[in-house]
Coordinates of C-alpha atoms in Angstrom, one line a residue:
R89 CA 100.8 -20.1 126.1
G90 CA 104.0 -19.7 128.1
C91 CA 106.2 -16.9 129.7
H92 CA 108.3 -17.6 126.8
G93 CA 105.7 -16.6 124.0
L94 CA 105.3 -20.3 122.9
R95 CA 102.4 -22.4 122.8
I96 CA 102.2 -24.8 125.8
V97 CA 100.4 -28.2 124.9
P98 CA 100.1 -30.8 127.5
P99 CA 101.8 -33.4 127.5
Y100 CA 104.1 -32.1 125.1
G101 CA 105.2 -29.1 126.8
S102 CA 106.4 -26.0 124.3
Y103 CA 108.0 -29.1 122.1
V104 CA 105.2 -28.8 119.4
F105 CA 105.1 -27.4 115.6
L106 CA 102.0 -25.7 115.0
G107 CA 100.0 -25.9 111.3
T108 CA 97.4 -24.4 109.4
V109 CA 94.3 -26.5 107.7
L110 CA 92.5 -24.3 105.1
T111 CA 89.2 -25.2 104.4
D112 CA 85.8 -23.5 103.4
L113 CA 84.0 -25.6 106.3
P114 CA 82.0 -23.5 108.8
L115 CA 83.8 -24.1 112.4
A116 CA 83.4 -23.0 115.8
S117 CA 86.2 -21.0 116.9
T118 CA 87.6 -21.1 120.8
G119 CA 89.3 -17.6 120.0
P120 CA 92.4 -16.5 121.0
S121 CA 94.0 -17.3 124.1
Q122 CA 96.0 -14.7 126.4
K123 CA 96.0 -16.9 129.5
T124 CA 99.6 -17.7 130.5
L125 CA 99.6 -21.5 132.0
C126 CA 102.8 -20.3 134.1
P127 CA 102.9 -20.0 137.5
E128 CA 103.4 -15.9 138.3
T129 CA 106.7 -17.2 140.1
C130 CA 108.2 -19.3 137.8
R131 CA 110.2 -17.1 135.1
A132 CA 113.0 -20.0 134.7
C133 CA 112.7 -19.0 130.9
Q134 CA 113.4 -15.8 131.9
K135 CA 116.5 -16.6 133.8
A136 CA 118.1 -19.0 131.3
C137 CA 117.7 -16.4 128.3
P138 CA 121.2 -15.6 127.6
T139 CA 120.2 -12.5 125.8
G140 CA 118.0 -10.9 128.0
A141 CA 115.3 -11.2 125.2
L142 CA 112.8 -12.4 127.4
T143 CA 110.9 -9.6 129.9
D144 CA 107.6 -9.7 131.4
Q145 CA 106.2 -7.9 128.5
G146 CA 107.1 -10.8 126.3
C147 CA 110.0 -11.7 123.8
D148 CA 111.9 -8.8 122.1
V149 CA 112.8 -11.2 119.1
T150 CA 115.5 -8.7 118.1
K151 CA 117.5 -10.0 121.3
C152 CA 116.5 -13.6 120.6
L153 CA 119.7 -15.6 120.4
S154 CA 117.4 -18.3 118.0
D155 CA 116.7 -15.1 115.9
L156 CA 120.0 -13.7 115.6
T157 CA 121.5 -17.3 114.7
Q158 CA 119.1 -17.6 111.6
K159 CA 119.5 -13.8 110.2
K160 CA 121.2 -13.6 107.1
G161 CA 124.3 -11.4 106.3
D162 CA 126.6 -9.2 108.5
L163 CA 125.7 -8.9 112.3
P164 CA 126.0 -6.0 114.4
P165 CA 128.9 -6.5 117.1
E166 CA 126.7 -7.3 120.2
A167 CA 125.0 -9.8 118.0
A168 CA 128.1 -11.6 116.8
A169 CA 129.5 -11.4 120.4
Q170 CA 126.1 -13.4 121.5
I171 CA 126.7 -16.1 119.3
K172 CA 130.2 -16.4 119.8
A173 CA 129.5 -17.0 123.5
S174 CA 126.5 -19.2 122.9
P175 CA 126.8 -23.0 123.4
T176 CA 125.5 -23.4 119.7
V177 CA 125.9 -22.4 116.2
W178 CA 122.1 -22.6 115.4
G179 CA 119.1 -22.1 117.5
C180 CA 118.8 -21.5 121.3
D181 CA 116.0 -23.5 123.1
L182 CA 117.4 -22.7 126.6
C183 CA 114.2 -20.8 127.5
Q184 CA 112.3 -24.2 126.2
R185 CA 114.9 -26.7 128.2
A186 CA 114.5 -24.5 131.6
C187 CA 110.4 -24.7 131.4
P188 CA 108.9 -26.8 133.8
W189 CA 106.4 -27.7 131.2
N190 CA 109.2 -29.7 129.4
Q191 CA 110.7 -31.2 132.1
K192 CA 108.6 -34.4 131.6
A193 CA 107.3 -33.5 128.1
A194 CA 106.3 -36.7 125.9
L195 CA 108.3 -37.5 123.1
T196 CA 106.0 -37.5 119.8
P197 CA 106.0 -41.0 118.1
L198 CA 107.2 -39.5 115.0
P199 CA 110.7 -39.7 114.5
E200 CA 110.9 -37.0 112.0
F201 CA 110.1 -34.7 114.8
R202 CA 112.7 -35.6 117.1
E203 CA 115.6 -34.0 118.3
D204 CA 118.6 -34.2 116.0
L205 CA 121.2 -36.0 117.7
T206 CA 123.6 -36.0 115.0
P207 CA 127.2 -34.6 115.5
S208 CA 128.1 -31.2 115.5
L209 CA 128.9 -29.4 112.5
T210 CA 132.5 -27.6 111.7
L211 CA 133.5 -25.3 108.9
K212 CA 135.4 -28.3 107.5
D213 CA 132.0 -29.7 106.8
L214 CA 130.8 -27.4 104.7
E215 CA 134.2 -26.2 102.8
G216 CA 133.6 -25.9 99.4
L217 CA 129.8 -26.8 99.4
S218 CA 127.6 -24.8 97.3
N219 CA 124.4 -23.5 98.6
K220 CA 122.4 -25.9 96.4
A221 CA 124.8 -28.8 97.2
F222 CA 124.6 -27.7 101.1
R223 CA 120.7 -27.8 100.9
R224 CA 120.9 -31.3 99.2
Q225 CA 123.2 -32.7 101.8
Y226 CA 121.8 -31.2 104.8
A227 CA 118.0 -31.4 103.5
T228 CA 117.1 -33.3 106.8
R229 CA 118.5 -30.8 109.0
A230 CA 116.3 -27.7 110.7
F231 CA 119.2 -25.1 109.5
A232 CA 119.1 -26.1 105.8
W233 CA 116.0 -24.0 104.7
R234 CA 118.3 -21.0 105.4
G235 CA 121.0 -21.9 103.3
I236 CA 124.6 -22.0 104.1
G237 CA 125.3 -18.4 104.6
P238 CA 124.4 -17.8 108.4
L239 CA 125.5 -21.2 109.7
K240 CA 129.0 -20.7 108.0
R241 CA 128.9 -17.0 109.5
N242 CA 128.1 -18.4 113.0
L243 CA 130.8 -21.3 112.7
E244 CA 133.5 -18.4 112.1
L245 CA 132.5 -16.7 114.9
K246 CA 132.9 -19.9 117.1
E247 CA 136.4 -20.4 115.7
E248 CA 137.7 -17.1 115.8
K249 CA 140.4 -16.8 117.8
E250 CA 140.8 -13.4 120.0
S251 CA 143.5 -11.3 118.6
P252 CA 146.4 -10.5 121.0
T253 CA 146.0 -7.1 120.0
T254 CA 142.3 -6.9 120.8
E255 CA 141.6 -4.2 123.6
K256 CA 139.8 -5.4 126.5

């Protein structure tokens, strides 16, 4: 595992999906691994984390920008400000981008699991869509599972203009 709390699988780094296979066959277990593959002095992921969610004690998921962008409903003002200041409206991955294990990570041969490089969405793209229509239209996108609400909220936060009456 890495200091960012994610599983590192050479040669793919932490850009992996984990799955489970259920069976009733007896299989030998290697047991859980608590060993980190990160050098003590690296901490690139911690330095890249915009919310301070990554510490020597692990990841505080309540501060993780990826988690915050995926929450449903209203957010506390601090979380809303973090989304507003972030470079994305969904997810984060800054810790993974900073991780040395990912700098030369092999690409999967499966196109379904490669990064989606389609253009960014705007509120106008979502205008008039029901949740069902949204899920149908964006079924292949990573954010579709959560529904239109969190994405719309995040886009609204990003597009808010600072009011001239707002105190600084």
